Tab-separated table of C-alpha atoms in Angstrom:
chain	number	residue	atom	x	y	z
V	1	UNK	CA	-3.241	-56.128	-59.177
V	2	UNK	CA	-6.320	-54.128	-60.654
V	3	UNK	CA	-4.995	-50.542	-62.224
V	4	UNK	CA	-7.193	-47.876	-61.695
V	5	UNK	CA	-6.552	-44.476	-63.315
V	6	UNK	CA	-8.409	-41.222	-62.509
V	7	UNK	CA	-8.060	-38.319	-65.177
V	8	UNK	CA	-8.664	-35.105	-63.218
V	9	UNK	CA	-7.575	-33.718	-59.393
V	10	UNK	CA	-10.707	-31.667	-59.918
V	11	UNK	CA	-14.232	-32.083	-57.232
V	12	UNK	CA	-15.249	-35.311	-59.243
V	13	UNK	CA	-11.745	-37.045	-59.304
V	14	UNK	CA	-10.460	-36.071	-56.297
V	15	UNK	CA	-13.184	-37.003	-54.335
V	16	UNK	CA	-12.941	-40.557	-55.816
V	17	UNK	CA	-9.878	-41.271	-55.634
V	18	UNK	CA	-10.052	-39.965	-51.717
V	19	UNK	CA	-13.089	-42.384	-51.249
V	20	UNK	CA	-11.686	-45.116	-53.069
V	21	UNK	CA	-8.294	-45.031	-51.137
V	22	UNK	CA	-9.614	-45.054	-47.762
V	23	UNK	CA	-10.930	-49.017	-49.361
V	24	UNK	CA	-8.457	-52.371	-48.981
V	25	UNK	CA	-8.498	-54.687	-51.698
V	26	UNK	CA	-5.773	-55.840	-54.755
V	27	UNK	CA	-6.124	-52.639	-56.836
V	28	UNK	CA	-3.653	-49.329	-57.446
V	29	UNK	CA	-4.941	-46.138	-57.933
V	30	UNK	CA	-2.867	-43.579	-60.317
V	31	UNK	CA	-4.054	-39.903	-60.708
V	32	UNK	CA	-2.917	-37.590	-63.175
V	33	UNK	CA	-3.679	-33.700	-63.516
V	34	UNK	CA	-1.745	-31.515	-65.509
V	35	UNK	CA	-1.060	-29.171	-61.806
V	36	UNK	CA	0.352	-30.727	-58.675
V	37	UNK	CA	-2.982	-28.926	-56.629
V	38	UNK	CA	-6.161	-28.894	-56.380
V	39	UNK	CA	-8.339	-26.038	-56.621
V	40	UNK	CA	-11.605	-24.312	-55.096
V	41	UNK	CA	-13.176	-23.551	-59.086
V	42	UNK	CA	-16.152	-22.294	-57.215
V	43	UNK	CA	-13.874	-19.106	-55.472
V	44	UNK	CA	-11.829	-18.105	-59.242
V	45	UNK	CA	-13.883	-15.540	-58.992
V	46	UNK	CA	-12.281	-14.163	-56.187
V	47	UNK	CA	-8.132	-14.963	-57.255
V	48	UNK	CA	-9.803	-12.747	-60.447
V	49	UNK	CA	-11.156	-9.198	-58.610
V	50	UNK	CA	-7.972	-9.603	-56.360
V	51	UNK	CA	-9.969	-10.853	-53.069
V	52	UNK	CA	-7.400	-13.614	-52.549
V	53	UNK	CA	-4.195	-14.943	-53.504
V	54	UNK	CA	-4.292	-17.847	-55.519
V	55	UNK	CA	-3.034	-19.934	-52.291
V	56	UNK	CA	-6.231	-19.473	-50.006
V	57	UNK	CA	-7.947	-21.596	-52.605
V	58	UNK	CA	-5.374	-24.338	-53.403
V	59	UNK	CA	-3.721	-26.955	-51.452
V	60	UNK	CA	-0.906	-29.749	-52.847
V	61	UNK	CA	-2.662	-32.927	-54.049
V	62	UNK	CA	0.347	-34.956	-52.311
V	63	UNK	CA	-1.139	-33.680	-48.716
V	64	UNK	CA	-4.317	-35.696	-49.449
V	65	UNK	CA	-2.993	-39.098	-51.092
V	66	UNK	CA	-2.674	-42.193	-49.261
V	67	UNK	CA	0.108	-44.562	-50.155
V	68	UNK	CA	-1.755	-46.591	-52.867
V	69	UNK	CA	-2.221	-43.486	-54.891
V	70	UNK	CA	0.347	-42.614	-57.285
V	71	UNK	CA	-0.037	-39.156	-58.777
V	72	UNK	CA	1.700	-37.953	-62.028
V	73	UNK	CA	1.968	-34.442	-62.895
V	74	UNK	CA	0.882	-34.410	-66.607
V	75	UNK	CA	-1.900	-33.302	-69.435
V	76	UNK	CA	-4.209	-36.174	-70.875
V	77	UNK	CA	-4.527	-35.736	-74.738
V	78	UNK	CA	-6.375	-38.959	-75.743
V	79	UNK	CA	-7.921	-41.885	-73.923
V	80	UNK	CA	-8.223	-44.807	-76.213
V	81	UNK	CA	-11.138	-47.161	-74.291
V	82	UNK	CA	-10.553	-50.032	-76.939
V	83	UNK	CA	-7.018	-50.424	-75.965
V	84	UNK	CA	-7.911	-49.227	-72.256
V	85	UNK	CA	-5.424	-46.628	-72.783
V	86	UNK	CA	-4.253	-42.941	-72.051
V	87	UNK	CA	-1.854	-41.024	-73.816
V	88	UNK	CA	-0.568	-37.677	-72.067
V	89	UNK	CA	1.409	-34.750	-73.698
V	90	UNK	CA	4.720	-36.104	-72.451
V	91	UNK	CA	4.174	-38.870	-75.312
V	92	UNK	CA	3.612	-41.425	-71.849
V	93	UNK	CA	1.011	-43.799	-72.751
V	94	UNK	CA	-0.848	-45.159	-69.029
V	95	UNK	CA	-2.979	-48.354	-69.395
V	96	UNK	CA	-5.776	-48.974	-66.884
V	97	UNK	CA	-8.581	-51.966	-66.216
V	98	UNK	CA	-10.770	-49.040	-65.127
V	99	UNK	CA	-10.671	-45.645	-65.755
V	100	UNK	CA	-12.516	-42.348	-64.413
V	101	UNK	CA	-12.566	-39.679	-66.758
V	102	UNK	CA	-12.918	-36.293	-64.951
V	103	UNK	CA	-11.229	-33.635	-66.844
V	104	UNK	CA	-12.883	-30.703	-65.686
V	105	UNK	CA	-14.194	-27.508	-68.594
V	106	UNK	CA	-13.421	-25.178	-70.742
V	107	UNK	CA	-14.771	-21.865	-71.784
V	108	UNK	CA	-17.746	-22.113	-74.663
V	109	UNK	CA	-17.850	-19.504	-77.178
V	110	UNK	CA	-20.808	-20.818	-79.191
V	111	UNK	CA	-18.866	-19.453	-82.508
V	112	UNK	CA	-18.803	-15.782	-81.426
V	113	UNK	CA	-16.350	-14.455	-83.118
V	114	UNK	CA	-13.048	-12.499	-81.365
V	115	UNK	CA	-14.633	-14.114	-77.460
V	116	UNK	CA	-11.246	-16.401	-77.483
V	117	UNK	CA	-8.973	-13.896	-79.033
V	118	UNK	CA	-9.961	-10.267	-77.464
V	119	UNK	CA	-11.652	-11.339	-73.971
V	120	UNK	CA	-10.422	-12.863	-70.677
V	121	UNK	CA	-11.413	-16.528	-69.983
V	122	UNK	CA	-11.473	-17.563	-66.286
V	123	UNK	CA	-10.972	-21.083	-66.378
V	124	UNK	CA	-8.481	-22.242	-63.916
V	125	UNK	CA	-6.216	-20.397	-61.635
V	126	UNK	CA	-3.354	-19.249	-63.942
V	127	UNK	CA	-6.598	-17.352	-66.286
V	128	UNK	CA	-8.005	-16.108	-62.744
V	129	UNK	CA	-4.833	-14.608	-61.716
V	130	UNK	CA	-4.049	-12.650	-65.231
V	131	UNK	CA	-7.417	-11.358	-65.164
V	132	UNK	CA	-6.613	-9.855	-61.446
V	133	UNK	CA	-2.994	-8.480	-62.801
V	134	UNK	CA	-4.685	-6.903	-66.184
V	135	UNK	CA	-6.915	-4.989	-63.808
V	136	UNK	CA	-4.080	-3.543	-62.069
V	137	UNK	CA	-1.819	-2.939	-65.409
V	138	UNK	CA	-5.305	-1.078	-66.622
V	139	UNK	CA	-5.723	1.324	-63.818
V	140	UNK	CA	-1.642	1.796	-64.461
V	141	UNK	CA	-2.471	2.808	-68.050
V	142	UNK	CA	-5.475	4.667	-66.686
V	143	UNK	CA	-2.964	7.062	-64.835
V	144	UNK	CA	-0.816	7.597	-68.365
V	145	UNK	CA	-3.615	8.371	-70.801
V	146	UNK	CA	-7.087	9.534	-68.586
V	147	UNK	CA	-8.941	7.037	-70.943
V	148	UNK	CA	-12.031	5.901	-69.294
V	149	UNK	CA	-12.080	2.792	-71.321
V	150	UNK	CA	-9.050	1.446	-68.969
V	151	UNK	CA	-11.769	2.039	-65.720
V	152	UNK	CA	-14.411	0.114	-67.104
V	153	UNK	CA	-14.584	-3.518	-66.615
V	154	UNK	CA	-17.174	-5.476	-69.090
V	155	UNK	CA	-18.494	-8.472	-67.669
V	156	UNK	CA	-19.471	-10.815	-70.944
V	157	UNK	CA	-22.268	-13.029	-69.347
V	158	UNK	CA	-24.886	-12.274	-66.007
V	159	UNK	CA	-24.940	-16.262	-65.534
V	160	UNK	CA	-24.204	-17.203	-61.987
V	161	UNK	CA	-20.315	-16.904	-62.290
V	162	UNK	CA	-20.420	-13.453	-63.995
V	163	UNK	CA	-22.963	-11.874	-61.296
V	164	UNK	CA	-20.530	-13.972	-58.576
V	165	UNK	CA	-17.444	-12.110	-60.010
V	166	UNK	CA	-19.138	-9.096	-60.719
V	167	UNK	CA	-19.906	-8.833	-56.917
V	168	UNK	CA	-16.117	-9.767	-56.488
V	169	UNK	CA	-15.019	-6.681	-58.653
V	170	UNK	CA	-17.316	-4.360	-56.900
V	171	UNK	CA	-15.577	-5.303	-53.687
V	172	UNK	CA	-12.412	-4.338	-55.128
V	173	UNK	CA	-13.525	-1.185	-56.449
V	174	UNK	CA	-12.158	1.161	-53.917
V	175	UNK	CA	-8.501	-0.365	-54.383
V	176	UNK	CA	-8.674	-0.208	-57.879
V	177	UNK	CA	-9.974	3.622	-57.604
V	178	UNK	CA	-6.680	4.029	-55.845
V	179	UNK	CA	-4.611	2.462	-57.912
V	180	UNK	CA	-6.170	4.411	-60.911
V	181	UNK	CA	-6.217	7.631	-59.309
V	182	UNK	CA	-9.594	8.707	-59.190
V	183	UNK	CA	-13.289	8.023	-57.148
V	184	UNK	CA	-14.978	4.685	-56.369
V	185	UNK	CA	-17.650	5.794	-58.823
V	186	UNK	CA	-15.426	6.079	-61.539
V	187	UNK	CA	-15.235	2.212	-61.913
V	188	UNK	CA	-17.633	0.901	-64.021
V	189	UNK	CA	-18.716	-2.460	-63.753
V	190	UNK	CA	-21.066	-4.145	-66.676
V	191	UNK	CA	-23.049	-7.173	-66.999
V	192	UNK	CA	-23.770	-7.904	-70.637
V	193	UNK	CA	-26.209	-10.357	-70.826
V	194	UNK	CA	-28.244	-12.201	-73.935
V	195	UNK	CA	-31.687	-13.044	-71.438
V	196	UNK	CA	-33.500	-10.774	-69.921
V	197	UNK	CA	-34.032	-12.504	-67.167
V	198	UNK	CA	-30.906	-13.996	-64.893
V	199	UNK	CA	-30.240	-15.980	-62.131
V	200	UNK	CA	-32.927	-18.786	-63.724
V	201	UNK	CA	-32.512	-21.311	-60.934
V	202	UNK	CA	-33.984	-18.625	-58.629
V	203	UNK	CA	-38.014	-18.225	-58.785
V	204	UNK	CA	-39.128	-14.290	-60.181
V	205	UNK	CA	-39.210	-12.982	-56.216
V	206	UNK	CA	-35.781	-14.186	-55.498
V	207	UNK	CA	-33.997	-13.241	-58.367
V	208	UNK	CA	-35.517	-10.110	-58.718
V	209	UNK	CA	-33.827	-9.630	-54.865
V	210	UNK	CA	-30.671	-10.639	-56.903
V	211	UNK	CA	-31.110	-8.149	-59.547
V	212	UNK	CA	-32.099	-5.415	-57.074
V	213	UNK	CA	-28.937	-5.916	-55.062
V	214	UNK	CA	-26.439	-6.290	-58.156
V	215	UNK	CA	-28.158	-2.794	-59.057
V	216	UNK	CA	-27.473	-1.377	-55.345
V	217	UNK	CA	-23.533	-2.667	-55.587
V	218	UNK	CA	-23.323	-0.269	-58.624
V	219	UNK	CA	-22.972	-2.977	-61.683
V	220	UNK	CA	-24.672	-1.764	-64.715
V	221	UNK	CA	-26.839	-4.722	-66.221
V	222	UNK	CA	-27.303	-4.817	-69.720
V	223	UNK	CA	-30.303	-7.653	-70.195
V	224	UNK	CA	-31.419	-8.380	-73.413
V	225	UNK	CA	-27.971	-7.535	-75.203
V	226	UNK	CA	-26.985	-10.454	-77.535
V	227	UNK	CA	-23.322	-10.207	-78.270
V	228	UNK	CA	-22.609	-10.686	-81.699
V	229	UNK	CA	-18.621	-10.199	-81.556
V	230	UNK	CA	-15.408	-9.537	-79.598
V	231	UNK	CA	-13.563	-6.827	-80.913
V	232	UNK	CA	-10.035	-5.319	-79.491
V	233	UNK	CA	-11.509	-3.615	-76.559
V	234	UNK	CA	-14.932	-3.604	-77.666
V	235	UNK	CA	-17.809	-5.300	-77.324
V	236	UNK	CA	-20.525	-5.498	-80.453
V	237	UNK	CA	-24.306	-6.398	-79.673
V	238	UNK	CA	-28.398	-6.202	-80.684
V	239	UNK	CA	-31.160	-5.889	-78.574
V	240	UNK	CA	-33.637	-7.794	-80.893
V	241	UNK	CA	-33.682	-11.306	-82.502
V	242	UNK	CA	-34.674	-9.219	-85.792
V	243	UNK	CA	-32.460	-9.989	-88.666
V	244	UNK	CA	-32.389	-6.151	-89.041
V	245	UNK	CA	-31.590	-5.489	-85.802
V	246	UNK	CA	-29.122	-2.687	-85.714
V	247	UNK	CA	-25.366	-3.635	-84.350
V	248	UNK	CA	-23.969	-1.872	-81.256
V	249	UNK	CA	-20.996	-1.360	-79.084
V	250	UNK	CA	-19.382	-0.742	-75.793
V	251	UNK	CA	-16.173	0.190	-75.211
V	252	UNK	CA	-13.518	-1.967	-72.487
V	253	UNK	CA	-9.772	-2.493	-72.187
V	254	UNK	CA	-10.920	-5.272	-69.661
V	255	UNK	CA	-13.774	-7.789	-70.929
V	256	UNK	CA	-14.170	-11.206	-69.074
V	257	UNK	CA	-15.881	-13.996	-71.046
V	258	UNK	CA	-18.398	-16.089	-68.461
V	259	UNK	CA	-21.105	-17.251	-70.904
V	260	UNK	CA	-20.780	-20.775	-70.274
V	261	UNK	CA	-18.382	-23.586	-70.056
V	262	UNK	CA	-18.335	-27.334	-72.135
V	263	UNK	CA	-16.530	-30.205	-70.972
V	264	UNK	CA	-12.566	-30.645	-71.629
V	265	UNK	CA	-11.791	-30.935	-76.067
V	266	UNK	CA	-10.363	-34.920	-74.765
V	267	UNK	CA	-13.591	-36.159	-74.813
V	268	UNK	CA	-13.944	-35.076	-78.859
V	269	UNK	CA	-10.469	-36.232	-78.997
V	270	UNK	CA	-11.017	-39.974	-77.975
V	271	UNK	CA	-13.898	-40.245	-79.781
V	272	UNK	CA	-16.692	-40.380	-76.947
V	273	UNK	CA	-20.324	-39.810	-78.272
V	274	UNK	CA	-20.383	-36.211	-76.530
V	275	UNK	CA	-21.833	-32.813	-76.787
V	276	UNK	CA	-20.146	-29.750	-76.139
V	277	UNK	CA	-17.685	-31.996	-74.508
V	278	UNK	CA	-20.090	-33.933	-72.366
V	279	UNK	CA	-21.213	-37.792	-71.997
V	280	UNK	CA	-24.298	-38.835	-71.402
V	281	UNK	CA	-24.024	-41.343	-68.846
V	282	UNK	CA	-25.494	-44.523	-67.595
V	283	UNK	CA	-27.347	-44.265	-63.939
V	284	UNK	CA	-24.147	-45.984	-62.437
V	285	UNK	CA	-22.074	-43.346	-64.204
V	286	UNK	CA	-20.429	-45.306	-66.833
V	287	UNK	CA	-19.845	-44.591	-70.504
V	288	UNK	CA	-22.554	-45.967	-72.350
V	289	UNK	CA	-19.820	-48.031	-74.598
V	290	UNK	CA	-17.585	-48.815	-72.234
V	291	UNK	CA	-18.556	-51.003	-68.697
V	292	UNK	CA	-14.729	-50.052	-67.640
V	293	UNK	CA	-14.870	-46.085	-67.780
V	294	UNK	CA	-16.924	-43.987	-65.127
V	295	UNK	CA	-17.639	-40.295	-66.965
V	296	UNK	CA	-18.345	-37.910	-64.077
V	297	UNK	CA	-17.762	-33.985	-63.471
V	298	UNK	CA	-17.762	-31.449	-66.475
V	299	UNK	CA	-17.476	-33.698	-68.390
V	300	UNK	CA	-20.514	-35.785	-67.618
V	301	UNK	CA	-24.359	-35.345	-68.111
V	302	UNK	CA	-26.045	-36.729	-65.907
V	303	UNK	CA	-29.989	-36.864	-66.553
V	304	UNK	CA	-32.659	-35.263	-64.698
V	305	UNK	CA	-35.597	-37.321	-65.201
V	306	UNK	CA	-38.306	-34.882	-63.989
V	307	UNK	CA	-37.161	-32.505	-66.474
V	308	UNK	CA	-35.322	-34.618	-69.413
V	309	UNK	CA	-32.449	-32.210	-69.541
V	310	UNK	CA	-28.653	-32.949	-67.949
V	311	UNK	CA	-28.320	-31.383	-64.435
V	312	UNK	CA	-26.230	-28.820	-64.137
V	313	UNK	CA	-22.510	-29.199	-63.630
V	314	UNK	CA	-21.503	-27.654	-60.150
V	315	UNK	CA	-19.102	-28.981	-57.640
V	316	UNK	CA	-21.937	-30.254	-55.504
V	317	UNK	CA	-22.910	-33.025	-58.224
V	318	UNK	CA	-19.194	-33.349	-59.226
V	319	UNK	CA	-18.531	-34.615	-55.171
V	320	UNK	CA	-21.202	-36.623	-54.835
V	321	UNK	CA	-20.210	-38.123	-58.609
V	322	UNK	CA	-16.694	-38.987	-57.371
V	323	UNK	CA	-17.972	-40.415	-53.813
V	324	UNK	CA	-20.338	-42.953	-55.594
V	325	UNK	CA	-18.011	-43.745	-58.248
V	326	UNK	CA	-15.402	-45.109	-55.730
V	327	UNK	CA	-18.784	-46.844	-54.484
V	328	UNK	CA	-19.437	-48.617	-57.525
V	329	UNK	CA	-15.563	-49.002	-58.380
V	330	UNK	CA	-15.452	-51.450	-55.427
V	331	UNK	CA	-18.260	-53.342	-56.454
V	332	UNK	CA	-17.151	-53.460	-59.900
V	333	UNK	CA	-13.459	-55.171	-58.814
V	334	UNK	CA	-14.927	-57.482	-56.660
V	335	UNK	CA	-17.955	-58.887	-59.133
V	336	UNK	CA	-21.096	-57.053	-57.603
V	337	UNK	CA	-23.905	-55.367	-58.929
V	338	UNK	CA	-23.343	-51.645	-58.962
V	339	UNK	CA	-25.430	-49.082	-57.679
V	340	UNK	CA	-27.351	-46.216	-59.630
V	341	UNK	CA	-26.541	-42.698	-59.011
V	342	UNK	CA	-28.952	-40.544	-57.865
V	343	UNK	CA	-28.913	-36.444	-57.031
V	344	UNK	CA	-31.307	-33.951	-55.531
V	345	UNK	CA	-29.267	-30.309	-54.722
V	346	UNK	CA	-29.085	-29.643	-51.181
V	347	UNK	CA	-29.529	-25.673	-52.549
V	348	UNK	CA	-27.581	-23.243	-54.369
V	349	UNK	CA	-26.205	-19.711	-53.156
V	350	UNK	CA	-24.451	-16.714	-55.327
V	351	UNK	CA	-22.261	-14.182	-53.764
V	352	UNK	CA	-22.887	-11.029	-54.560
V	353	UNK	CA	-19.364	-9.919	-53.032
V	354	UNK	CA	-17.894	-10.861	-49.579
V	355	UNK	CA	-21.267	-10.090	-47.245
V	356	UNK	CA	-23.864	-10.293	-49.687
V	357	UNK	CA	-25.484	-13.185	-51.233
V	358	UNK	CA	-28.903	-14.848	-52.164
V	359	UNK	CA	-30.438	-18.550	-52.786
V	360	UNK	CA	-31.937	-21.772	-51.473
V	361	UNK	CA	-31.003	-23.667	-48.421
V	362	UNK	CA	-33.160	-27.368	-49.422
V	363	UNK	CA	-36.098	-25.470	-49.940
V	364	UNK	CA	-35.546	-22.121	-47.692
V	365	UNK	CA	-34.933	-18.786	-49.405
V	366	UNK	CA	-31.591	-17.045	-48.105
V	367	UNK	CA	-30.909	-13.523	-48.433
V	368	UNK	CA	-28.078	-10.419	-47.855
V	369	UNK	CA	-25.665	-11.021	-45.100
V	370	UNK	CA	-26.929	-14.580	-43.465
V	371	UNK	CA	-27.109	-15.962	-47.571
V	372	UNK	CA	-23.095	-14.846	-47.459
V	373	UNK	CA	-22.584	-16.459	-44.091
V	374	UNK	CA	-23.906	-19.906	-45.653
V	375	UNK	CA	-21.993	-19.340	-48.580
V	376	UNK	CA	-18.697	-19.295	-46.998
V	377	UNK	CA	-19.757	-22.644	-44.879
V	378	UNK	CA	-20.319	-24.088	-48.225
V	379	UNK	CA	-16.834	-23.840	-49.037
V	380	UNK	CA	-15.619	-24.663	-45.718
V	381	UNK	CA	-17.764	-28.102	-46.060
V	382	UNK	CA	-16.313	-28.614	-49.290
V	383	UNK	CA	-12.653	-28.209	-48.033
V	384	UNK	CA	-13.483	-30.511	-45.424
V	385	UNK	CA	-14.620	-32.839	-48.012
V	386	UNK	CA	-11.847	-32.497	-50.807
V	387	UNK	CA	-8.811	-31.940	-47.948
V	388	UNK	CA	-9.383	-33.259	-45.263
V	389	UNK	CA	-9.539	-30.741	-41.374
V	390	UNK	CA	-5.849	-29.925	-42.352
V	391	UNK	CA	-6.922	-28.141	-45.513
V	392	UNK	CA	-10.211	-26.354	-43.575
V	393	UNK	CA	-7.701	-24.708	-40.789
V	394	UNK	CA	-5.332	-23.618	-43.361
V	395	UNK	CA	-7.807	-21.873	-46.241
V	396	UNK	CA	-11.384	-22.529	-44.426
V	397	UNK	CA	-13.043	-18.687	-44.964
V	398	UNK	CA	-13.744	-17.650	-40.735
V	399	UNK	CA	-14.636	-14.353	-42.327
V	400	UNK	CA	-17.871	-15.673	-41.351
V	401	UNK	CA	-18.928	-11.994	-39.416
V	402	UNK	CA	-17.651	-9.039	-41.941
């Protein structure tokens, strides 16, 4: 019997191995993720401002296994494609005939100094939930000392996840006014952002709407502020590429990091030919090296070949990755050609807090409250797709009308 191992109960992985299983043939599938759930990475944001408990965007990875799936609860350290191995913190070593390597991200510093140390990451659900509880302890220690630092949250990052969460704070705002003791308007919420433009997958018209409505929800935006360093509760920038450019600061007790994600440190560790922890991949989605390991999710590039650069990761790509890996998986064990990968985004849409929102539907511009409404069926349709109708009625969002 054919062993196939997915790495990663991320979009990517699950999805295969949820594709492959539903396939009869003489093969085993074993997936391993270092947490017994899967997550919605797109809603962190939310488990983060306080929105929703970590379980309306989780459900157990046993509830959507079939019988030919073993799952073990571990962390992959290495995989070792000459031996077609897998060694996992436990000191288990798992051997494979094919392997699907989808371990998901990481935060990306790009060498600033302190941004690991002295800010947040939101990376997974454990990060989203202690950014949510420092909030609270903040507004605590808000109440002790009357420091204004402790009511100002500093967003590092205006990319799409830090204007999504920023939206997600400013819905929490009134609760954490109460919690702190003083007025809505005493929050502070801050954007600090390198470009001075955001919200680049948008044309100027659209994101402009974007900018304008961030503006309206009360978050200060600080364009054209490179950060230069991550101090204890402090934030150090310029506002020119001048070598001379005079360093300066802005104050926090909470500062989020959200300037950009690589793929998981594994992929250095085994020795793939990556950047910033991604592969670029064949058109059928294999290693380059390696006909026996599919490289898909975070931790893959795929090329876009009307503009030569990697598309971006998202969990749309990442789903349709794992769907036509299973695809190709099946051809593979049984001796057939396999078939080339090929993506064109149905559309993209950032919240801008609970009823709010703006982006593209195919090629149809959607704005304010119908924007959110599609929003929220996005992650319905992905629930669907990563849990099954079970999974929908339990965490789908029917907030669909407020």
């Amino acid at each position: 019997m054919q062993e196939v191992l997915v790495l990663g109960a991320g979009y990517a992985g699950l999805k295969a191995v949820r594709s492959l299983q539903k396939h009869s043939g003489d093969f085993h599938i074993t997936l391993v993720d270092r947490n017994k759930y899967h997550y919605e990475a797109t809603e962190l944001h939310e488990v983060a401002a306080g929105s929703h408990s970590k379980d309306k965007i989780i459900f157990p990875v046993a509830d959507v296994i079939s019988d030919k799936v073993t799952f073990i609860q571990d962390e992959v350290v290495q995989v070792i494609p000459e031996k077609n191995s897998v060694v996992l913190k436990s000191d288990r070593t798992l051997t494979y005939d094919i392997v699907v390597v989808s371990l998901g991200f990481r935060s990306e510093t790009f060498g600033i100094k302190g941004a690991l140390e002295n800010a947040l990451q939101m990376v997974d659900i454990d990060t989203a939930e202690h950014i949510h509880h420092h909030i609270v302890n903040m507004m605590a220690k808000y109440r002790e000392t009357k420091d204004k630092n402790y009511l100002r949250i500093l967003i590092c990052g205006a990319g799409f996840t830090g204007v999504e969460l920023a939206g997600a704070f400013a819905d929490e705002r009134k609760r954490y006014a109460e919690l702190a003791g003083v007025s809505e308007n005493d929050i502070e919420i801050v954007c600090v952002e390198a470009a001075k433009r955001i919200l680049p997958m948008f044309d100027d018209k659209l994101a402009q709407y974007g900018v304008d409505l961030i503006k309206k929800r009360g978050i200060t935006l600080m364009l054209g502020s490179m950060i230069k360093e991550i101090k204890p509760g402090e934030v150090v920038y310029v506002t020119s590429q001048e070598d001379a450019a005079p360093l300066q600061s802005i104050s926090a007790e909470t500062i989020v990091w959200t300037t950009g994600v690589s793929g998981s440190a594994v992929m250095t560790e085994s020795g793939f030919n990556e950047r910033r922890g991604r592969v670029v991949v064949n058109a059928d989605l294999r290693d380059p090296n390696h006909d026996n390991v599919y490289i898909i999710g975070d931790v893959s590039a795929f090329m876009d070949s009307q503009t030569n650069r990697p598309f971006p990761t998202t969990a749309q790509i990442a789903t349709r990755m794992g769907a036509h890996v299973a695809t190709n998986i099946v051809h593979q064990l049984k001796g057939e050609a396999l078939e080339d990968f090929t993506y064109k985004a149905l559309g993209t849409v950032a919240s801008i807090g609970n009823t709010n929102a703006l982006g593209l539907v195919g090629k149809a511009k959607v704005k304010g409250y119908p924007a959110s409404f599609v929003k929220k069926n996005i992650v319905n349709k992905s629930l669907v797709e990563m849990g099954g109708l079970k999974e929908l009625l339990a965490k789908g969002r029917f907030d669909l009308y407020h």
